[in-house]
XYZ file of C-alpha atoms in Angstrom:
674
model
C -5.205 6.992 -2.888
C -7.045 6.665 -0.626
C -3.360 6.367 -0.840
C -4.843 8.563 -1.495
C -4.880 9.713 2.174
C -2.088 6.982 1.413
C -1.359 5.602 4.763
C -3.940 7.160 7.404
C -3.680 4.166 9.768
C -1.369 5.064 12.528
C -2.021 5.907 16.248
C 0.723 7.414 18.249
C 0.732 9.532 21.486
C 1.307 13.330 20.829
C 4.702 14.671 22.206
C 6.198 18.241 22.398
C 8.078 18.699 18.799
C 9.269 22.295 18.775
C 13.078 21.362 19.555
C 12.612 19.270 16.421
C 11.338 21.913 14.117
C 14.087 24.296 14.779
C 16.905 22.253 13.022
C 14.454 21.902 9.581
C 14.039 25.849 9.361
C 17.381 26.404 7.496
C 16.945 23.489 4.408
C 13.198 23.304 4.457
C 11.882 26.901 5.085
C 10.237 27.257 1.589
C 8.093 24.414 2.715
C 6.215 26.583 5.327
C 4.959 29.095 3.060
C 1.003 30.206 3.339
C -1.511 28.068 1.659
C -1.578 28.883 -2.125
C -3.560 26.207 -3.916
C -6.999 25.923 -2.314
C -8.812 22.851 -3.777
C -12.300 24.663 -3.883
C -13.586 28.375 -3.438
C -14.898 27.635 0.160
C -16.141 31.043 0.385
C -17.864 31.087 -2.829
C -19.996 27.886 -1.902
C -20.581 29.221 1.573
C -22.039 32.207 -0.090
C -24.296 30.037 -2.388
C -25.423 28.251 0.828
C -26.534 31.501 2.414
C -28.485 32.760 -0.682
C -30.060 29.437 -1.370
C -34.090 29.433 -0.997
C -34.538 25.774 -1.406
C -33.661 22.818 0.928
C -32.720 20.819 -2.187
C -30.312 23.311 -3.271
C -29.120 23.788 -0.059
C -28.450 19.956 0.874
C -26.611 19.573 -2.531
C -24.097 22.384 -1.732
C -23.439 20.757 1.912
C -22.370 17.649 -0.079
C -20.197 19.739 -2.182
C -18.625 21.497 0.631
C -18.465 18.591 3.188
C -16.665 16.426 0.634
C -14.382 19.342 -0.085
C -13.567 19.858 3.691
C -12.999 16.098 4.392
C -9.135 16.471 4.998
C -8.931 20.087 5.986
C -11.870 20.336 8.354
C -12.854 17.101 9.317
C -15.253 18.196 12.177
C -17.157 20.896 9.977
C -17.517 18.204 7.309
C -19.306 15.947 9.706
C -21.480 18.734 10.816
C -22.465 19.239 7.208
C -22.989 15.506 6.512
C -25.645 15.720 9.650
C -27.221 18.431 8.156
C -27.629 16.637 4.882
C -29.365 13.617 6.548
C -31.567 15.943 8.559
C -33.029 17.699 5.315
C -32.827 14.731 2.902
C -34.495 11.769 5.360
C -38.019 13.511 5.367
C -38.193 13.848 1.323
C -36.460 10.488 0.785
C -33.672 12.050 -1.100
C -31.643 9.006 -1.364
C -28.708 10.183 -3.430
C -27.873 13.255 -0.974
C -27.980 10.552 2.059
C -25.650 8.425 0.005
C -23.275 11.195 -0.438
C -23.872 12.039 3.588
C -22.971 8.715 4.647
C -19.760 8.943 2.204
C -18.569 11.800 4.111
C -19.450 10.284 7.414
C -17.280 6.761 6.430
C -14.435 9.025 5.433
C -14.095 10.430 8.637
C -14.083 7.153 10.196
C -11.206 6.213 7.874
C -9.359 9.272 9.178
C -9.961 8.205 12.767
C -8.648 4.715 12.033
C -12.417 3.253 12.993
C -12.321 0.608 10.242
C -15.552 -1.176 11.205
C -17.353 1.812 11.816
C -16.305 2.874 8.256
C -17.688 -0.075 6.608
C -20.866 0.210 8.366
C -21.093 3.902 7.118
C -20.451 2.472 3.707
C -23.190 -0.013 3.643
C -25.865 2.413 4.639
C -24.292 4.743 1.972
C -24.540 1.818 -0.537
C -28.105 1.210 0.605
C -29.177 4.596 -0.212
C -26.780 4.512 -3.457
C -28.905 1.427 -4.714
C -32.347 3.213 -3.879
C -31.166 6.399 -5.808
C -30.142 4.077 -8.765
C -26.903 6.035 -8.898
C -24.123 3.953 -10.503
C -21.726 6.661 -9.814
C -22.052 6.240 -6.191
C -22.430 2.391 -6.261
C -19.048 2.342 -7.848
C -17.441 4.857 -5.742
C -18.240 3.181 -2.427
C -16.697 -0.285 -3.914
C -13.497 2.115 -4.781
C -13.553 3.529 -1.257
C -13.975 0.012 0.429
C -11.046 -1.449 -1.878
C -8.977 1.347 -0.970
C -9.195 0.515 2.891
C -7.864 -3.216 1.971
C -5.349 -1.917 -0.529
C -3.763 0.310 2.364
C -3.829 -2.485 4.662
C -1.889 -4.782 2.321
C -4.845 -7.398 1.867
C -4.550 -6.808 -2.126
C -6.796 -9.979 -2.922
C -9.789 -8.120 -1.110
C -8.999 -4.848 -2.885
C -8.723 -6.446 -6.308
C -12.132 -8.124 -5.728
C -14.001 -4.796 -4.798
C -12.106 -2.944 -7.623
C -13.394 -5.360 -9.978
C -16.908 -5.309 -8.655
C -16.793 -1.383 -8.675
C -15.667 -1.445 -12.481
C -18.474 -3.555 -13.427
C -20.835 -1.282 -11.842
C -19.230 1.599 -13.833
C -19.486 -0.121 -17.046
C -23.087 -1.341 -16.426
C -23.754 2.345 -15.940
C -21.449 3.635 -18.657
C -20.175 6.202 -16.289
C -16.755 7.164 -17.974
C -15.415 9.013 -14.689
C -15.829 6.030 -12.502
C -14.708 3.543 -15.301
C -11.280 5.584 -15.522
C -10.940 5.849 -11.489
C -11.748 2.242 -11.021
C -9.515 1.122 -13.990
C -6.619 2.976 -12.628
C -7.041 2.031 -9.075
C -7.255 -1.803 -10.058
C -4.098 -1.645 -12.064
C -2.300 0.110 -8.986
C -3.737 -3.009 -6.838
C -2.486 -5.485 -9.479
C 0.908 -3.812 -9.240
C 1.098 -3.815 -5.274
C 0.131 -7.674 -5.556
C 3.393 -8.239 -7.789
C 1.544 -8.914 -10.960
C 3.516 -7.756 -14.003
C 2.966 -5.048 -16.353
C 0.976 -7.355 -19.053
C -1.850 -6.905 -16.288
C -1.671 -3.293 -15.221
C -0.963 -1.606 -18.856
C -4.399 -2.301 -20.507
C -5.989 -0.878 -17.411
C -4.083 2.202 -17.376
C -4.773 2.482 -21.207
C -8.711 2.085 -20.588
C -8.255 4.640 -17.885
C -6.471 6.855 -20.332
C -9.015 6.577 -22.815
C -11.999 7.666 -20.621
C -10.086 10.753 -19.139
C -9.056 11.671 -22.687
C -12.523 11.800 -23.820
C -13.923 13.984 -20.945
C -10.610 16.322 -21.173
C -9.427 15.677 -17.453
C -5.827 16.489 -18.178
C -4.778 16.539 -14.651
C -5.922 12.752 -14.123
C -4.413 11.921 -17.358
C -1.061 13.019 -16.218
C -1.695 11.150 -12.938
C -2.186 7.958 -14.812
C 0.806 8.538 -16.939
C 2.891 8.998 -13.695
C 1.533 5.734 -12.674
C 2.434 4.062 -15.985
C 5.983 5.667 -15.571
C 6.505 4.067 -12.085
C 5.471 0.743 -13.697
C 7.911 0.781 -16.501
C 10.316 1.766 -14.153
C 9.748 -1.510 -12.064
C 9.624 -3.615 -15.150
C 13.202 -2.131 -16.023
C 11.871 -0.239 -19.382
C 13.638 3.103 -18.247
C 13.179 4.816 -21.769
C 9.300 4.011 -21.396
C 9.406 5.135 -18.015
C 10.904 8.545 -18.735
C 8.429 9.179 -21.802
C 5.255 8.564 -19.533
C 6.974 10.868 -17.001
C 7.345 13.759 -19.358
C 3.786 12.975 -20.797
C 2.609 13.181 -17.049
C 4.409 16.911 -16.733
C 2.916 18.024 -20.007
C -0.837 16.930 -19.009
C -0.714 18.362 -15.626
C 0.358 21.905 -16.992
C -2.744 21.956 -19.216
C -4.826 23.339 -16.457
C -3.681 25.943 -14.173
C -4.786 24.224 -10.853
C -1.723 23.099 -8.890
C -3.788 21.231 -6.163
C -4.018 17.794 -5.005
C -3.699 16.064 -8.147
C -0.787 18.315 -9.680
C 1.144 17.495 -6.218
C 0.389 13.704 -6.318
C 1.905 13.300 -9.919
C 4.966 15.431 -9.103
C 5.657 13.316 -5.898
C 5.342 10.246 -7.897
C 7.673 11.327 -10.610
C 10.122 12.348 -8.102
C 10.182 8.954 -6.526
C 10.685 7.426 -9.730
C 13.852 9.601 -10.286
C 15.130 8.613 -7.145
C 14.903 4.936 -8.229
C 16.467 5.945 -11.525
C 19.288 8.040 -9.115
C 18.443 11.170 -10.999
C 18.649 12.729 -7.638
C 18.565 16.430 -8.887
C 15.469 15.993 -10.965
C 14.142 13.813 -8.021
C 14.758 16.584 -5.275
C 12.935 19.182 -7.404
C 9.714 17.279 -8.167
C 9.677 15.904 -4.482
C 10.033 19.571 -2.972
C 7.256 21.029 -4.971
C 4.949 18.037 -4.332
C 5.699 18.429 -0.617
C 5.003 22.343 -0.680
C 1.567 21.984 -2.343
C 0.248 18.993 -0.102
C 1.358 21.091 2.910
C -0.456 24.223 1.454
C -3.589 22.500 0.747
C -4.001 20.706 4.257
C -4.089 17.066 3.090
C -2.298 16.241 6.390
C 0.104 13.060 6.246
C -0.269 12.770 2.555
C 2.792 15.306 2.777
C 4.965 12.855 4.755
C 5.283 10.779 1.593
C 7.498 13.070 -0.309
C 9.271 14.245 2.576
C 10.326 10.650 3.706
C 11.467 10.185 0.066
C 13.334 13.238 0.297
C 15.240 11.989 3.768
C 16.178 8.442 1.943
C 17.224 10.366 -1.091
C 19.776 12.325 0.860
C 20.985 9.209 2.528
C 21.760 7.661 -0.661
C 23.781 10.667 -1.827
C 25.583 10.766 1.520
C 24.384 14.261 2.069
C 24.161 13.529 6.046
C 23.213 16.953 6.733
C 20.393 17.326 4.641
C 19.353 13.692 5.614
C 19.190 14.543 9.145
C 17.295 17.741 8.696
C 14.549 16.023 6.774
C 14.608 13.414 9.007
C 14.028 15.459 11.932
C 11.292 17.377 10.008
C 9.549 13.976 9.072
C 9.801 13.049 12.702
C 8.028 16.282 13.932
C 5.302 16.230 11.225
C 4.826 12.326 11.860
C 4.282 13.191 15.431
C 1.749 15.788 14.846
C -0.191 13.844 12.458
C 0.128 10.663 14.647
C 1.449 8.648 11.676
C 3.770 5.687 13.049
C 5.049 4.589 9.589
C 6.957 7.793 8.977
C 8.062 7.933 12.764
C 9.853 4.508 12.165
C 11.449 5.708 8.637
C 12.377 9.191 10.526
C 14.395 7.060 13.047
C 15.863 4.711 10.663
C 17.339 7.838 8.388
C 18.912 9.243 11.852
C 20.338 5.723 12.532
C 21.838 5.756 9.218
C 23.361 9.328 9.380
C 24.866 8.684 12.711
C 26.648 5.545 11.544
C 27.904 7.556 8.573
C 29.033 10.209 11.053
C 30.920 7.417 13.174
C 28.591 7.940 16.190
C 27.750 4.471 17.040
C 26.008 4.977 20.409
C 24.047 7.549 18.858
C 23.108 5.401 15.958
C 22.097 2.588 18.011
C 19.627 4.623 19.968
C 17.868 5.691 16.788
C 18.092 2.239 15.586
C 16.209 0.997 18.763
C 13.682 3.779 18.230
C 13.359 2.592 14.678
C 12.640 -1.012 16.004
C 10.270 -0.177 18.686
C 7.931 1.782 15.938
C 8.437 -0.939 13.285
C 7.453 -3.405 15.732
C 4.429 -1.198 17.017
C 3.213 -1.031 13.572
C 2.116 -5.027 13.677
C 0.636 -4.775 17.031
C -1.869 -1.605 17.063
C -5.431 -1.864 16.343
C -6.151 -5.452 16.331
C -6.865 -5.818 20.132
C -8.209 -2.450 20.474
C -10.788 -3.358 17.631
C -12.013 -6.469 19.388
C -12.376 -4.689 22.796
C -14.222 -1.854 21.445
C -16.423 -3.977 18.998
C -19.450 -4.431 20.990
C -19.502 -0.803 21.713
C -19.295 0.315 18.366
C -22.169 -2.204 17.377
C -24.247 -0.445 19.931
C -23.562 2.934 18.866
C -24.289 2.084 15.324
C -27.362 0.258 15.948
C -28.529 3.419 18.182
C -27.870 5.482 15.165
C -29.694 3.102 12.566
C -32.818 3.191 14.968
C -32.811 6.899 15.183
C -32.695 6.981 11.279
C -35.190 4.377 11.022
C -37.784 6.282 13.370
C -37.018 9.305 11.379
C -37.868 7.777 8.233
C -40.706 5.933 9.782
C -42.193 9.614 10.659
C -41.935 10.679 7.205
C -43.609 7.980 5.582
C -46.421 8.521 8.079
C -46.646 12.105 7.285
C -46.970 11.240 3.604
C -49.488 8.577 3.990
C -51.633 11.385 6.147
C -51.444 13.828 2.937
C -52.483 10.887 0.693
C -55.616 10.293 2.873
C -56.671 13.979 3.089
C -56.665 13.909 -0.823
C -59.859 11.810 -0.405
C -61.032 7.990 -0.650
C -61.069 8.085 -4.606
C -57.524 8.933 -5.052
C -56.650 6.039 -2.424
C -58.645 3.718 -4.156
C -56.845 4.298 -7.492
C -53.412 4.359 -5.925
C -53.960 1.253 -4.289
C -55.013 -0.332 -7.786
C -52.213 1.025 -9.159
C -49.868 -0.286 -6.327
C -51.168 -3.695 -6.727
C -50.568 -3.928 -10.378
C -47.206 -2.943 -9.958
C -46.479 -5.305 -7.031
C -47.994 -7.921 -9.402
C -45.323 -7.190 -12.383
C -42.703 -6.739 -9.751
C -43.553 -10.000 -8.105
C -43.492 -11.924 -11.417
C -40.305 -10.306 -12.229
C -38.755 -11.451 -9.148
C -39.676 -14.954 -9.745
C -38.072 -14.948 -13.324
C -34.938 -13.177 -12.011
C -34.783 -15.806 -9.176
C -35.115 -18.768 -11.449
C -32.268 -17.161 -13.507
C -30.216 -16.610 -10.530
C -30.668 -20.151 -9.316
C -29.629 -21.412 -12.851
C -26.517 -19.280 -12.514
C -25.752 -20.273 -9.187
C -26.016 -24.017 -10.262
C -23.509 -23.296 -13.269
C -21.161 -21.616 -10.810
C -21.222 -24.361 -8.504
C -20.060 -26.811 -11.212
C -17.516 -24.648 -12.588
C -16.219 -24.169 -8.940
C -15.804 -27.904 -8.622
C -13.988 -28.338 -11.991
C -11.580 -25.775 -10.991
C -11.083 -27.130 -7.486
C -10.322 -30.488 -9.035
C -7.918 -28.729 -11.696
C -6.220 -26.838 -8.839
C -5.489 -30.123 -6.823
C -4.015 -31.766 -9.843
C -1.868 -28.760 -10.541
C -0.609 -28.753 -7.060
C 0.430 -32.355 -7.058
C 2.097 -31.618 -10.615
C 4.014 -28.635 -9.048
C 5.066 -30.541 -6.111
C 6.764 -33.290 -8.276
C 8.354 -30.848 -10.511
C 9.904 -29.274 -7.346
C 10.893 -32.591 -6.187
C 12.480 -33.231 -9.537
C 14.097 -29.920 -9.361
C 15.526 -30.570 -6.108
C 17.154 -34.190 -7.285
C 18.556 -32.620 -10.331
C 20.211 -29.662 -8.184
C 21.675 -31.918 -5.943
C 22.939 -34.078 -8.851
C 24.719 -31.022 -10.210
C 25.967 -30.074 -6.738
C 27.747 -33.699 -6.436
C 29.255 -33.362 -9.998
C 30.663 -29.935 -8.713
C 32.036 -31.057 -5.571
C 33.382 -34.338 -7.262
C 35.339 -32.168 -10.289
C 36.623 -30.029 -7.343
C 38.014 -33.257 -5.562
C 39.829 -34.296 -8.777
C 41.723 -30.767 -9.692
C 44.848 -29.699 -7.820
C 44.549 -25.816 -8.541
C 43.314 -23.834 -5.203
C 41.747 -21.003 -7.020
C 39.806 -23.585 -9.360
C 39.155 -25.662 -6.390
C 37.229 -22.678 -4.362
C 35.340 -21.607 -7.390
C 33.882 -25.152 -7.819
C 32.917 -25.538 -4.322
C 31.457 -22.023 -4.189
C 29.313 -22.794 -7.133
C 28.358 -26.048 -5.209
C 27.258 -24.082 -2.144
C 24.970 -21.894 -4.521
C 23.383 -24.861 -6.190
C 22.763 -26.374 -2.860
C 21.420 -23.105 -1.491
C 19.017 -23.123 -4.426
C 18.072 -26.904 -3.957
C 17.493 -26.569 -0.441
C 14.556 -24.060 -1.543
C 13.200 -26.565 -3.566
C 13.532 -29.333 -0.808
C 11.170 -27.006 1.490
C 8.756 -26.395 -1.393
C 8.284 -30.239 -1.828
C 8.245 -30.764 1.801
C 5.587 -28.545 2.997
C 1.807 -28.064 2.219
C 2.084 -24.800 0.911
C 3.978 -25.284 -2.376
C 4.272 -21.696 -3.621
C 6.129 -20.510 -0.597
C 8.748 -21.616 2.225
C 9.287 -20.896 5.944
C 11.731 -18.328 6.063
C 13.381 -18.842 9.406
C 13.467 -22.538 9.091
C 15.319 -22.126 5.507
C 17.927 -19.770 7.373
C 18.618 -22.327 10.226
C 19.086 -25.269 7.727
C 21.317 -23.291 5.393
C 23.437 -22.056 8.161
C 23.830 -25.502 9.711
C 25.221 -26.876 6.308
C 27.460 -23.755 5.730
C 28.884 -24.277 9.295
C 29.621 -27.999 8.736
C 31.422 -27.251 5.571
C 33.691 -24.462 7.125
C 34.235 -26.603 10.242
C 32.939 -23.440 12.475
C 31.446 -25.138 15.266
C 32.067 -22.298 17.526
C 30.053 -19.801 15.392
C 26.445 -19.434 16.637
C 23.683 -18.085 14.659
C 20.574 -15.707 15.649
C 17.655 -15.514 13.546
C 14.634 -13.499 14.034
C 11.798 -12.711 11.409
C 9.085 -10.495 11.858
C 6.107 -11.182 11.544
C 7.015 -14.376 13.028
C 6.460 -17.857 10.898
C 7.296 -15.435 7.781
C 7.052 -17.299 4.367
C 8.712 -16.089 1.041
C 7.382 -17.038 -2.318
C 9.750 -18.836 -4.831
C 10.326 -15.648 -6.830
C 11.876 -13.914 -3.633
C 13.111 -17.094 -1.716
C 15.700 -17.905 -4.598
C 17.558 -14.524 -4.820
C 17.152 -14.082 -0.996
C 18.837 -17.524 -0.353
C 21.494 -16.844 -2.815
C 22.048 -13.627 -0.904
C 22.194 -15.282 2.459
C 24.643 -17.966 1.202
C 27.014 -15.271 -0.398
C 27.031 -13.267 3.203
C 27.167 -16.181 5.543
C 30.005 -17.810 3.466
C 31.766 -14.728 3.445
C 31.484 -14.150 7.339
C 32.321 -18.091 8.085
C 35.593 -17.723 5.845
C 36.856 -14.304 6.993
C 35.124 -12.601 9.906
C 36.462 -14.795 12.717
C 40.000 -15.176 11.754
C 42.235 -15.661 15.024
C 38.839 -15.993 17.084
C 37.507 -18.715 19.278
C 33.998 -17.773 18.756
C 31.615 -15.760 16.691
C 28.061 -14.838 16.173
C 26.179 -14.304 13.062
C 22.737 -12.398 13.057
C 19.944 -12.569 10.466
C 16.813 -10.342 10.578
C 14.089 -10.168 7.976
C 11.155 -7.957 8.727
C 8.156 -7.137 6.520
C 5.855 -4.284 7.380
C 2.000 -4.075 6.577
C 2.516 -2.657 2.979
C 4.780 -5.475 1.825
C 8.354 -3.606 2.183
C 11.038 -5.990 3.343
C 14.200 -5.569 5.065
C 17.006 -8.280 5.371
C 20.090 -7.562 7.743
C 22.815 -9.553 7.914
C 25.306 -8.715 10.681
C 28.502 -10.516 12.469
C 30.589 -9.291 15.355
C 33.857 -10.274 13.484
C 36.910 -8.132 12.047
C 34.834 -6.265 9.663
C 35.655 -5.826 5.954
C 39.265 -4.456 4.953
C 39.860 -0.774 5.353
C 39.035 1.104 2.089
C 36.809 -1.644 0.913
C 34.671 -0.539 -1.995
C 31.836 -3.133 -3.118
C 31.321 -0.893 -6.339
C 35.089 -1.529 -7.419
C 35.543 -4.793 -5.891
C 36.205 -7.812 -8.246
C 34.707 -10.275 -5.868
C 32.242 -12.597 -7.581
C 30.330 -12.822 -4.347
C 29.776 -8.952 -4.118
C 28.714 -8.901 -7.931
C 26.248 -11.727 -7.119
C 24.687 -9.640 -4.198
C 24.184 -6.650 -6.040
C 22.798 -8.250 -9.185
C 20.321 -10.343 -7.018
C 19.434 -7.038 -5.172
C 18.828 -5.351 -8.342
C 16.402 -8.381 -9.571
C 14.326 -7.915 -6.153
C 14.015 -4.095 -7.256
C 15.642 -3.045 -3.961
C 18.612 -1.484 -2.317
C 21.955 -2.908 -1.007
C 24.273 -0.749 1.906
C 26.566 -2.306 4.078
C 28.533 -0.896 7.337
C 31.858 -2.186 8.679
C 32.948 -0.949 11.997
C 32.216 -3.232 15.088
C 31.753 -6.140 12.829
C 29.890 -6.308 9.334
C 26.247 -5.130 8.328
C 24.611 -5.692 5.310
C 21.088 -4.675 4.627
C 19.088 -5.378 1.594
C 15.635 -3.551 1.401
C 13.013 -4.430 -1.183
C 10.616 -3.140 -2.467
C 9.038 0.274 -1.311
C 5.184 0.169 -2.128
C 4.430 3.850 -0.706
C 5.248 5.093 -4.254
C 2.149 4.260 -5.406
C -0.821 6.823 -5.860
C -4.573 6.219 -6.679
C -7.465 8.484 -7.791
C -10.143 9.009 -5.080
């Protein structure tokens, strides 16, 4: 991934962790064995460097070793990159210079210095262009795209992946075609595109890797396809692809990063299928390998999945142990996302063990880390921008002076060859420049023509888009009117009946239709016709239901994070119906024989697109022994089915009031090839 290094953007303060490590020894002791799976033979490369007689050989080996050490020994990889720059600059070895800045940029990613990362990659791209290296040009596009993908900016990620794939295809580089096709497919999946977008790209990547015989990467692609099939509800195809992934990664006896990535993906897929025994086996194996090869917080992904899986299995002891281990490692590696997840699991464990005070304490920690994820790096980046620019400018000036001296030395050598050689060289250069100039004129004319055509196409597309918006707005208006008519008919029909059960059923249907109609009413009334303001919708829905049930003493607390959160139509309809069912149930049953009451709704979305909807009240709670899995209540069946459509998970508690939690979807299961 860069997900690779999937989520490497957390900064938190280091705290003592020894007391957190001790409870983890019993259950997770196998995870701490000595490293068994080195990525490369570091000693062999170091011996080759020591034996190298030419700088060209030495600088090439520095690049191999520096890139291999980018995770496990960042400081040494940076030193090797500086050595590469020192040796490659005087001889204008542009390819090695590009590789050096790739290593330097990657270290800035690990340090969360994203602006400096882009600066390093820009310098590397310039050198890759001078070297005419299609591989490196495409690779830089992939690295930049991966940064945006991890930040959740999928549109930019897709744009850079497309540019990189075009470069790879132009240079006919099968390795980068496979990498970019696979990563683009995952970006499309993260952006919510259907399997019809992703599957052709995975098949293109498979074709290239098959031709090269890269069996472990073939296995990785099959594991990505398995997850895609699972999200599309095609369980049979998902399991078939998972089995193919396992078969191919075993073709090569190399249980390193790629192998661990594949088995971790398969483990997470089996969690989604509720095949917990298989899931546990693969997740533990993936954690073990990632831990042993020193890829830092990549190993937190399978450990987080294990903790959440144990909660689903109601194995609170294992869940608590895994969660404490997750907190210890997340503290060590400064990863806020997993600190948040660890405290959430511990809160769930405490609730299941009837420890409300401890559950609340952990939940507050969870909320603090969750809120912190949204507020970290922006102000710091702005405050330090000028300083970073000065440092980058100073570094570029040093590089420029070094290159200038190298050119002057080269010119001095040419002058010593004699005036005749200089004259011949000047004539040759003049002829070359003449042809280059003519070529540039022709290229410029072609480019201007294409720009004109693109501008015309842009105007046409913009006009079509405006017409489409008008049409969609009108459709939403008509849908809203039709739903209101249906709602009125259901209400009239209920008024004409005498059977109490039939009347309640028709009025419940009336409220569900009205909840959907309210969504289309919001879509029609706002400038953005593809999404609705969530907090405003919840407030309007509550006001309507409150009036229906004459519950004037019941108050609503509504909070969304980030504020002014919007939902698209595909998510808004099931979320709206879930809110309708849970709020209706609370208004009808939660406050019997009570004068006042409170209903709360919290909706959060983190930077990776993972949503959490919590509806709670301070009422009397659900009946003792109530089980939604066996309940015949239509409302609970609707909630469970809508949660499944959202590809999410539904949990509830009923102690001091009732709490419903719906989470969807979890984007940390994705992986890409770096």
